[in-house]
XYZ file of C-alpha atoms in Angstrom:
565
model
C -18.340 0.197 53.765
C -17.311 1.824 50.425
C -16.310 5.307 50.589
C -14.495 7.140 47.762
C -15.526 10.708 48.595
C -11.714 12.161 48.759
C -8.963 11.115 46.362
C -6.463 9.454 48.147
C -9.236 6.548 48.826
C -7.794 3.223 48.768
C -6.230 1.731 45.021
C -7.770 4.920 43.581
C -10.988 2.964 43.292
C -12.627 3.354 46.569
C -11.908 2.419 50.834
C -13.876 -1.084 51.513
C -12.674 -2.002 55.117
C -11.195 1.335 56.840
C -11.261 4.744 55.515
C -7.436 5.965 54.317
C -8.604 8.835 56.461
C -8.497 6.731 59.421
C -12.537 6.586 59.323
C -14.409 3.208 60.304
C -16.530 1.130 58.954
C -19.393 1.920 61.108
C -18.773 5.468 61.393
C -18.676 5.141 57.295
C -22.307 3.500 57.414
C -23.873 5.912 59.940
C -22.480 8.650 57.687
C -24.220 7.200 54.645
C -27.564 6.558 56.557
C -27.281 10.417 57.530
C -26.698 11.464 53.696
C -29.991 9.274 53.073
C -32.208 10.365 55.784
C -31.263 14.333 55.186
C -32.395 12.803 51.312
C -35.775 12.311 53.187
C -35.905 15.680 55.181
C -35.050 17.522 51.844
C -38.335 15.842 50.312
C -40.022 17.170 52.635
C -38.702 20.523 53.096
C -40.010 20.816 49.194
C -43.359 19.581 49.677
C -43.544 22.217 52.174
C -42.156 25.233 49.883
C -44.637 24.819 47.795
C -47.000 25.406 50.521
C -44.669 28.155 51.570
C -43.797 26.056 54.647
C -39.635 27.236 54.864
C -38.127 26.837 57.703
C -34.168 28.516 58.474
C -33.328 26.112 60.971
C -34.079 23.231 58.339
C -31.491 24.882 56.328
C -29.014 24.969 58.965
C -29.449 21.914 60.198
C -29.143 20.299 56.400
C -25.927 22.432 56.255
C -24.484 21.489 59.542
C -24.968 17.405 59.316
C -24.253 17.445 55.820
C -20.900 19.181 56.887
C -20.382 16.746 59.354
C -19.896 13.977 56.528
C -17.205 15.568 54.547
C -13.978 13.764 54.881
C -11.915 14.647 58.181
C -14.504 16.119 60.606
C -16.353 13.503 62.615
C -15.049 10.001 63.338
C -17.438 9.917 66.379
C -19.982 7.182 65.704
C -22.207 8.240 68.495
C -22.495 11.946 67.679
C -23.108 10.775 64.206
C -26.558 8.182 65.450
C -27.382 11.279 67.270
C -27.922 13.165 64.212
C -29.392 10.541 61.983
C -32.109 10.825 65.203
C -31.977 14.721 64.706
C -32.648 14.838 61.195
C -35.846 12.383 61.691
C -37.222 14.516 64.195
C -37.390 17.513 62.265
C -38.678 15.868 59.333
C -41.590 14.346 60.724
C -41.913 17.929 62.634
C -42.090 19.688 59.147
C -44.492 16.636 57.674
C -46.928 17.834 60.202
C -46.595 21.459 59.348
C -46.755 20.137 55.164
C -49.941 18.715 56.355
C -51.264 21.609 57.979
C -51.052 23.758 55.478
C -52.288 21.090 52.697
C -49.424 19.825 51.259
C -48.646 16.209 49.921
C -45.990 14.653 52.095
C -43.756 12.566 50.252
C -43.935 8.550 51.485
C -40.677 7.496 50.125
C -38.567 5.305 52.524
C -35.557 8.461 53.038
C -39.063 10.452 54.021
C -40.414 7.971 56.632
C -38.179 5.013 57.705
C -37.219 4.927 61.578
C -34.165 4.672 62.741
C -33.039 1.676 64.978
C -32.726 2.436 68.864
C -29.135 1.156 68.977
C -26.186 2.446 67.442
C -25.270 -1.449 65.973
C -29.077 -1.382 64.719
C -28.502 2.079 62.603
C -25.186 1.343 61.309
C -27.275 -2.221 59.711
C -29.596 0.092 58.397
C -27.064 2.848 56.579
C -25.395 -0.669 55.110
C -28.716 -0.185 52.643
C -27.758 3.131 51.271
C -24.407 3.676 50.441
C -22.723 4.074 47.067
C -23.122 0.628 46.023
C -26.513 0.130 47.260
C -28.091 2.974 45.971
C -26.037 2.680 42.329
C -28.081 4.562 39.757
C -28.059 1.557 36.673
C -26.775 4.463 34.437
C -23.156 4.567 35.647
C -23.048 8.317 34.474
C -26.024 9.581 35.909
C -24.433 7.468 38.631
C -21.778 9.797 38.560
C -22.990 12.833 38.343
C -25.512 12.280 41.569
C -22.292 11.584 43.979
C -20.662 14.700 41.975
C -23.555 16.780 43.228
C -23.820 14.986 46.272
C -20.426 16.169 47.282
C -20.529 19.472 45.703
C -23.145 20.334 47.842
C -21.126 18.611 51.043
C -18.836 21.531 50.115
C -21.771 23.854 49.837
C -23.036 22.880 53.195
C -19.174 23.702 54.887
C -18.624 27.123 53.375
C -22.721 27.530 54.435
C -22.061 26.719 57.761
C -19.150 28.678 58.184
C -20.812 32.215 56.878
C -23.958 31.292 59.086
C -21.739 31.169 62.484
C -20.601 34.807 60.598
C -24.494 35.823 60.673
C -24.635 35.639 56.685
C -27.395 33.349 55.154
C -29.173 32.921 51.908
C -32.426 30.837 51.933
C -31.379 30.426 47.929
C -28.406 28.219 48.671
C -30.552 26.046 50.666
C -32.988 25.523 48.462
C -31.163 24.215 45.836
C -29.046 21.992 48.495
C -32.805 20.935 49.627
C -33.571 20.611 46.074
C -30.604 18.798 44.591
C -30.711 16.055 48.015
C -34.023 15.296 47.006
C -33.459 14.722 43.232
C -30.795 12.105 43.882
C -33.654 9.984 45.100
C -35.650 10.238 41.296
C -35.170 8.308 38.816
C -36.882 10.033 36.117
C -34.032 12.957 35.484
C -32.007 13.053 32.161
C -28.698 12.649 31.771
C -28.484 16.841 30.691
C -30.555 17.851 33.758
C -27.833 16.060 35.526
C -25.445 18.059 34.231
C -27.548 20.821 35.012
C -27.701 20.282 38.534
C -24.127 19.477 38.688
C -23.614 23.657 37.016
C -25.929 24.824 39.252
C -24.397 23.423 42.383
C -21.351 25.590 41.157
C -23.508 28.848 40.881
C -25.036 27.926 44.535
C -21.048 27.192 45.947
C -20.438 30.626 44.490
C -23.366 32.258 46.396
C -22.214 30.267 49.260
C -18.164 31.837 49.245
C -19.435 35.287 48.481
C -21.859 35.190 51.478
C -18.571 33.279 53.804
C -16.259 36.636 52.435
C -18.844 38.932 53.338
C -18.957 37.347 56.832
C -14.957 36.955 57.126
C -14.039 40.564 56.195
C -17.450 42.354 57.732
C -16.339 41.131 60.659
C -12.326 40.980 60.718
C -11.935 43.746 58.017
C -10.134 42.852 54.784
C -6.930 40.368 54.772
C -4.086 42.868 54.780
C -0.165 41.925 53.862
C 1.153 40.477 56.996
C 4.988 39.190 57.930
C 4.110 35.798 59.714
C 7.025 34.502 61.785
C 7.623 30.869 61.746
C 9.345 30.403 65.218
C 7.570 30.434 68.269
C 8.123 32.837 71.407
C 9.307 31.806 74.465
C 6.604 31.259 76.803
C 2.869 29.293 76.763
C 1.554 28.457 73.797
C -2.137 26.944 71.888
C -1.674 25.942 68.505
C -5.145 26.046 66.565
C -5.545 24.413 63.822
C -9.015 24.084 61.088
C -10.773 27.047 59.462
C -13.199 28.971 61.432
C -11.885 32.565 62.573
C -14.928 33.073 65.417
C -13.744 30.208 67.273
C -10.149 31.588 66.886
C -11.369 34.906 68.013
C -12.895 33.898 71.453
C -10.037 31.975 72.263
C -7.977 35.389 71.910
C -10.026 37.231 73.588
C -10.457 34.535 76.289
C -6.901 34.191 76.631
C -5.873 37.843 76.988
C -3.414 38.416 79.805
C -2.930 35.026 80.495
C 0.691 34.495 79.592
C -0.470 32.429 76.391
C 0.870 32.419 73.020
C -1.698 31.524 70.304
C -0.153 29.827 67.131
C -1.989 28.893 63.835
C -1.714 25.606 62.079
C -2.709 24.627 58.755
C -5.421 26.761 57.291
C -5.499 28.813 60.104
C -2.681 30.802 59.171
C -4.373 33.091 56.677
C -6.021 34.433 59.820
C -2.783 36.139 60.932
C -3.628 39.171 57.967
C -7.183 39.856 59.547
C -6.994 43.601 60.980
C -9.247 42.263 63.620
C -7.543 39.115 64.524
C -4.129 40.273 64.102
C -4.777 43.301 66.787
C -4.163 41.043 69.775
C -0.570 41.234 70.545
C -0.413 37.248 71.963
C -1.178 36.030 68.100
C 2.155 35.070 67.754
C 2.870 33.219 64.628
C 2.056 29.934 62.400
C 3.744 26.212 63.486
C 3.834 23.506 61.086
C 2.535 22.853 57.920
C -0.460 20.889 56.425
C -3.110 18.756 58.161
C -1.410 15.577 56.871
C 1.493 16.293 58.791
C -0.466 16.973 61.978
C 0.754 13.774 63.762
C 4.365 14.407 64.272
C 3.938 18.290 64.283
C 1.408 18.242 67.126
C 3.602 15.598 69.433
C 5.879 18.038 69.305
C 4.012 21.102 70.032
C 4.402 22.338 73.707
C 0.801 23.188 74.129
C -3.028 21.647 73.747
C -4.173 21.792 70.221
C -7.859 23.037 69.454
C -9.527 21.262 66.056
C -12.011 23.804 65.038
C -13.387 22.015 61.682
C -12.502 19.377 59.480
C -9.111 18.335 59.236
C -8.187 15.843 61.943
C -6.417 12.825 62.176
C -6.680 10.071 64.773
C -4.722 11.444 67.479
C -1.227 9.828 68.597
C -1.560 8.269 72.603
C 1.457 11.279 73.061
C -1.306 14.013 72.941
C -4.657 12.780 73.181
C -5.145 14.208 76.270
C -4.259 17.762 75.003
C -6.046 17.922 72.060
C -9.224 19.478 71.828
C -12.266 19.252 69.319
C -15.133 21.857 68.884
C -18.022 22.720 66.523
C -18.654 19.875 64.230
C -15.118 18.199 64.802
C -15.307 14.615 66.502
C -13.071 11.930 67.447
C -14.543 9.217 70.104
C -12.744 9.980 73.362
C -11.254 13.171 72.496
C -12.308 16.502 74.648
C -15.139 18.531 73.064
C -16.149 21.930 73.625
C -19.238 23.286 73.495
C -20.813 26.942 73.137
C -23.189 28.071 75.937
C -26.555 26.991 73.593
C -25.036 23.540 72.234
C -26.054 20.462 73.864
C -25.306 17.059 72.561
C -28.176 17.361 70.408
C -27.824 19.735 67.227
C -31.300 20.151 66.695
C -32.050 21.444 70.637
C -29.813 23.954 69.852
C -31.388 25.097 66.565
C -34.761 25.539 68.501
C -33.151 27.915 70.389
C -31.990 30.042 67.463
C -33.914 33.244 66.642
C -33.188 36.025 64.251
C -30.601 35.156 61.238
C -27.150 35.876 62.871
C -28.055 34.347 66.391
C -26.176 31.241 65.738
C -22.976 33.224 65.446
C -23.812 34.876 68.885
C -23.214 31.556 70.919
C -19.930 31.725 73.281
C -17.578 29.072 74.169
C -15.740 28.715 77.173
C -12.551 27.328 76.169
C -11.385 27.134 80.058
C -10.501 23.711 79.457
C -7.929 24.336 76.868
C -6.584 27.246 78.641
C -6.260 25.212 81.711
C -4.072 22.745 80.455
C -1.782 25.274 78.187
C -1.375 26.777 81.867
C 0.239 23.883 83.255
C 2.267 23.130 80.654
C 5.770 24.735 80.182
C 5.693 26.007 76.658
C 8.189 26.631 74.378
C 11.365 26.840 76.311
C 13.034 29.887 74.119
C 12.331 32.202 71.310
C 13.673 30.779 68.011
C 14.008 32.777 64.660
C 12.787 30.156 61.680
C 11.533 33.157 59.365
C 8.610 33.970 58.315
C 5.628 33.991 55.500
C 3.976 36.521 54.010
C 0.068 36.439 53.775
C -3.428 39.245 53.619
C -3.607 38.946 49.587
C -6.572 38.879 49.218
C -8.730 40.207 46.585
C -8.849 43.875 48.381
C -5.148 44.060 48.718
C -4.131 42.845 44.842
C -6.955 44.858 43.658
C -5.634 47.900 45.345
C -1.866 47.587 43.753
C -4.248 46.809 39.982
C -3.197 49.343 38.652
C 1.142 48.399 39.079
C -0.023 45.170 38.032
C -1.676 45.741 35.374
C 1.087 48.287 33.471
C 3.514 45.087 34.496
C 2.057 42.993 32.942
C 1.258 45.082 29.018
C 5.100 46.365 29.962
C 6.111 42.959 29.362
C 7.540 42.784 33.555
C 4.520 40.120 34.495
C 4.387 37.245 31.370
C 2.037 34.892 33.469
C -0.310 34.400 36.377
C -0.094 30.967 37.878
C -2.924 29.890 40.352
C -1.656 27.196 42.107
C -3.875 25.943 44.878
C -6.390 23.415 46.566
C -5.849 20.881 48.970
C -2.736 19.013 50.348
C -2.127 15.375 50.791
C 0.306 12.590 51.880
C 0.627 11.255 48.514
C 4.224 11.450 47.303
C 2.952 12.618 43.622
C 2.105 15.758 45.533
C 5.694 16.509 45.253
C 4.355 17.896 41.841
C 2.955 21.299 43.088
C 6.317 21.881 44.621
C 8.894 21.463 41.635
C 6.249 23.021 39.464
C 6.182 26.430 41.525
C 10.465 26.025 41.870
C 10.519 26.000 37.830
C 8.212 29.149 36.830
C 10.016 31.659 35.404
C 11.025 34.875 37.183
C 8.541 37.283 35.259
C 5.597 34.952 36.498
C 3.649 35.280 39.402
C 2.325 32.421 41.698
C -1.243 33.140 43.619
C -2.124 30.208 46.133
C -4.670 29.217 48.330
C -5.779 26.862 50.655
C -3.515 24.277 52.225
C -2.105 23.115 48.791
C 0.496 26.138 49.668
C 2.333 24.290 52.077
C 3.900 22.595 49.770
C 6.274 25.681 48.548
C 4.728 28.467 51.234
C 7.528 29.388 52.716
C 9.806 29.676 49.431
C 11.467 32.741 48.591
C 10.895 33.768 44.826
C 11.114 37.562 44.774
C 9.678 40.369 43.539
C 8.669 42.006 40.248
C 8.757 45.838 40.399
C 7.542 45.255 44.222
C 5.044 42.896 43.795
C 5.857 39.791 45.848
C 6.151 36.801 42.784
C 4.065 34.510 45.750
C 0.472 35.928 46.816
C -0.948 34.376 49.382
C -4.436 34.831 49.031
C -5.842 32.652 52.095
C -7.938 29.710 53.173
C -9.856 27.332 50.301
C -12.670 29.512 52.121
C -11.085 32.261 50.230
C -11.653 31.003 46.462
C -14.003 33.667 46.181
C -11.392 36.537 47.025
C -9.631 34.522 43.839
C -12.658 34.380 41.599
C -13.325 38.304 42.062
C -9.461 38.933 41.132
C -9.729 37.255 38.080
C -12.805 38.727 37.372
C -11.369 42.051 37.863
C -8.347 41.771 35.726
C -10.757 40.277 32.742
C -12.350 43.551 33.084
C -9.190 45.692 33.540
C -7.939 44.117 30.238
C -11.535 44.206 28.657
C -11.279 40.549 28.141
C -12.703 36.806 29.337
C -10.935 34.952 32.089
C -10.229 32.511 29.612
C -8.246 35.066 27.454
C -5.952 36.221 30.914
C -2.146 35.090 31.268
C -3.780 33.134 33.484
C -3.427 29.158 34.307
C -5.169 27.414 36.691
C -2.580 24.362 38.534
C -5.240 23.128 41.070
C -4.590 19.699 44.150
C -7.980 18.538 45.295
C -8.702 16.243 47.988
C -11.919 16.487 49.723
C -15.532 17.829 48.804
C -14.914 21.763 49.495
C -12.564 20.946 46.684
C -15.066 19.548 44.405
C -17.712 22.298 44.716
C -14.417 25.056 44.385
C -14.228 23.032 41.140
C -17.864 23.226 39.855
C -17.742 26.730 40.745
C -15.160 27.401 38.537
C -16.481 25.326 35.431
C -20.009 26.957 36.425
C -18.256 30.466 35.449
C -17.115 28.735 31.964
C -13.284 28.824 33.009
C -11.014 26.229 30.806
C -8.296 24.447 30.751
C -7.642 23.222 34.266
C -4.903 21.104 35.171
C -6.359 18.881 38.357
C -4.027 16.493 40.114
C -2.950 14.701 41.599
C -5.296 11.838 40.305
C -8.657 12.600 38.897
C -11.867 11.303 41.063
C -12.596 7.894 41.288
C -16.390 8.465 40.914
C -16.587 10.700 37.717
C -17.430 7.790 35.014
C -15.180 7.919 32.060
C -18.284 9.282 29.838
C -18.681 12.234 32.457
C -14.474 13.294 32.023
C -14.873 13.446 28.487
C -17.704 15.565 28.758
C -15.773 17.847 30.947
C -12.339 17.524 28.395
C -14.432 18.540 25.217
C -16.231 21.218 27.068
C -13.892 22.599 29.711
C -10.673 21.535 28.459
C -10.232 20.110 31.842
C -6.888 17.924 32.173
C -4.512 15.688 34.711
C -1.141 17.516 35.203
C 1.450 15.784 34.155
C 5.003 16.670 34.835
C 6.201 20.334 35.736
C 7.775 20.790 32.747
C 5.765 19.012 30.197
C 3.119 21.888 31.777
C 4.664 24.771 31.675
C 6.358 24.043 28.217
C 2.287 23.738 27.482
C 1.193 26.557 29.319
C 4.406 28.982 27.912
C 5.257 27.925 24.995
């Protein structure tokens, strides 16, 4: 295997005989036989747009096992073969309609090998098309095809998650369709790369506006909302992940029970949702980040429910409580599935009619009820304090106004975004001091699970604005975009010319595409940490330094003394 998709992979350089993420070697191989085969299904699905042959559930489907490849979702090597299987099935289904209709069906081998019958037999045959194996000889164009490559990973999660929400845009799989198949040719340049690479941020954007439309048409807007930290005496779930309509049927399913939901990680954003944060058993948030999931769910009193990525291998002390659903796997862990899922992905898509049907499929989550029944709980209420969250771009935006007289009063110097994705690595340590040491007339926005580093830190207020906004998921980095976007216009100026800086922790793909997005919009001078990816060539970073200013943090103060003067 290589793998070096997420940046704590091994020696900085790349994992070679077990994922860092706890992922195996043949679950690494069937992964990179999927990426290849949905390579082959894209060539197809553009033979047949030119014919006019488009087809939604190709789109979903693309979006769905594509997602199922990004770092922390699905260890499970058999659900994996099973969609390598899928994906070949609907590609030679759409080669027949290509032909129909006249259309030259690509013969390359992603467009028309056959997959082995045995698991052992595939995992021989994704050996051929990893990173190494399909190495572009230019080691930048090298680098920009896995840039876009994982971009448009993240492009397929945030996809994925507005579809379940009923929201689609046949333009954001097109280019995904589009950009799969180019990383097969060999006859791009080394600017239409770069191209690509922009363009897979302007897509991402489309993708997060069409997730927040889904996310607040259906919960309402994120409002400020006092989070407490200890539990309740009583029953208790703890889910953990990002998607809010699996969170939402396991409310409703476990009204009048007796049960006490609690979010974990990313999840806890969803407490400032009018229409999550209605039902009165939504108790509060336990733990911290995903990385810490181990100890913090051994200890939990209650099954856990993994709704996407995110997991770990589970500790023997609650295996048998923990719970996966949607695309989430882990070989002998529980799974549920909604009333139209099977074991095969594409089955269900056939079923699928009308845009916003897949978001109409229920879950019975009986199983994970049952067992939080027969367990005891917490024992008593405890008071550990609470977090503030709901700031998202509709809440700042409506308090613009204060905000904006703060800041030309002199009250607000600078905005600090300070966000992206957590980690075990001790370096992360970083984002916390950094966040301690800004100055009191300085506010701190954060998103994603980067937060937990300082999240439940106490720095204040400035003329009633709370100096730490909480403005939600990495899902949210739209509701982020649109308030600096806002402000620019408020002070009739460019993003680039706010008291604005951008402090930004990556670690998987959803953090890559967030990051294309923003250079996409032309924003500079980026600090990225903790370590810069392993698979952007040397060539490639000083591309993105001379253009984009782009640059590794270095220590807090060394960066703010930069930043402030």
């Amino acid at each position: 295997m290589f793998c070096y998709q997420c940046e704590q992979t091994a020696k900085g350089e790349g994992c070679t005989k077990i994922g860092v993420c706890g992922k195996q070697p043949d679950t690494a191989e069937l992964q990179d036989l999927l990426v290849f085969a949905l390579k082959g299904l894209s060539q197809v699905a553009m033979a047949g747009r030119e014919k006019n042959v488009v087809d939604t559930k190709v789109g979903r489907f693309i979006s769905e096992a594509m997602f199922s490849t990004l770092t922390n979702v699905n260890f499970d090597p058999e659900r994996i073969a099973g969609l390598v299987k899928d994906t070949v099935e609907l590609r030679d289904e759409l080669k027949s309609k290509v032909s129909q209709a006249g259309g030259n069906v690509p013969a390359s081998e992603a467009a028309s090998f056959v997959p082995e019958n045995t698991v052992e037999g595939m995992v021989s045959q994704g050996e051929k098309h990893g990173v190494v194996a399909d190495k572009d000889p230019n080691e930048d164009i090298h680098s920009l095809k896995q840039t876009v490559t994982y971009g448009i990973k993240g492009i397929c999660a945030y996809a994925d998650h507005a579809a379940i929400l009923g929201q689609e845009d046949d333009a954001v799989y097109e280019y995904v369709q589009r950009a799969l198949a180019s990383t097969l040719r060999e006859d791009l340049s080394l600017e239409q790369w770069i191209e690509l690479a922009m363009e897979c941020g302007r897509t991402n954007i489309r993708a997060m506006e069409l997730l927040d439309a889904g996310n607040t048409g259906t919960y309402g807007h994120p409002e400020p909302t006092k989070v407490p930290l200890g539990p309740k005496k009583g029953k208790a779930i703890l889910v953990s992940g990002h998607d809010l309509k699996d969170l939402e049927m396991l409310l409703k399913q476990t009204e009048g029970k007796g049960i006490n939901i609690y979010t974990h990680g990313e999840m806890l954003p969803c407490h400032g949702y009018p229409e999550l944060k209605k039902y009165s058993h939504f108790h509060g948030h336990y733990g911290t980040a995903w990385q810490n999931q181990r100890k913090e769910f051994s200890q939990f009193p209650g099954p856990i429910l993994m709704t996407t990525n995110c997991i770990q291998k589970p500790q023997e002390s609650y295996k048998d409580r923990i719970f996966t659903t949607g695309l989430v796997g882990w070989p002998g862990v529980a799974h549920v599935n909604g009333d139209q899922e099977s074991a095969s992905l594409l089955e269900r898509l056939k079923t699928v009619v009308g845009m916003a049907s897949k978001g109409e499929s229920e879950k019975d989550f009986s199983p994970v009820i049952d067992k939080a029944l027969s367990m005891d709980g917490f024992a008593a209420d405890e008071d550990k304090g609470h977090v503030m969250v709901g700031f998202g771009r509709n809440a700042v935006m409506s308090v613009a106004g204060t905000v904006i007289d703060a800041v030309k009063d002199g009250n607000i110097r600078h905005f600090f975004l300070v966000g992206g994705c957590d980690g075990a690595k001790p370096d992360r340590n970083y984002y916390t001091e950094f966040v301690e040491k800004v100055p009191g007339d300085c506010v701190v926005l954060t998103l994603a699970c980067g937060k937990f580093r300082f999240f439940d830190k106490d720095l204040g207020e400035i003329g009633g604005i709370p100096r730490l906004l909480d403005v939600g998921q990495c899902n949210d980095a739209y509701s982020a975009v649109k308030i600096a976007m806002a402000l620019a216009e408020a002070f009739e100026c460019g993003v680039n010319d706010l008291p604005l800086s951008l402090v930004l922790s990556w670690y998987e793909q959803k953090a890559v595409a967030i990051l294309l997005s923003l250079l996409a919009l032309g924003v500079k001078d980026i600090r990225l940490g903790p370590s810069l990816p392993a698979f952007v060539s040397p060539n490639v970073l000083n591309y993105l330094v001379e253009n984009y200013d782009i640059k590794p943090i270095k220590t807090p103060d060394e960066d703010l003394k930069a930043i402030l003067g």
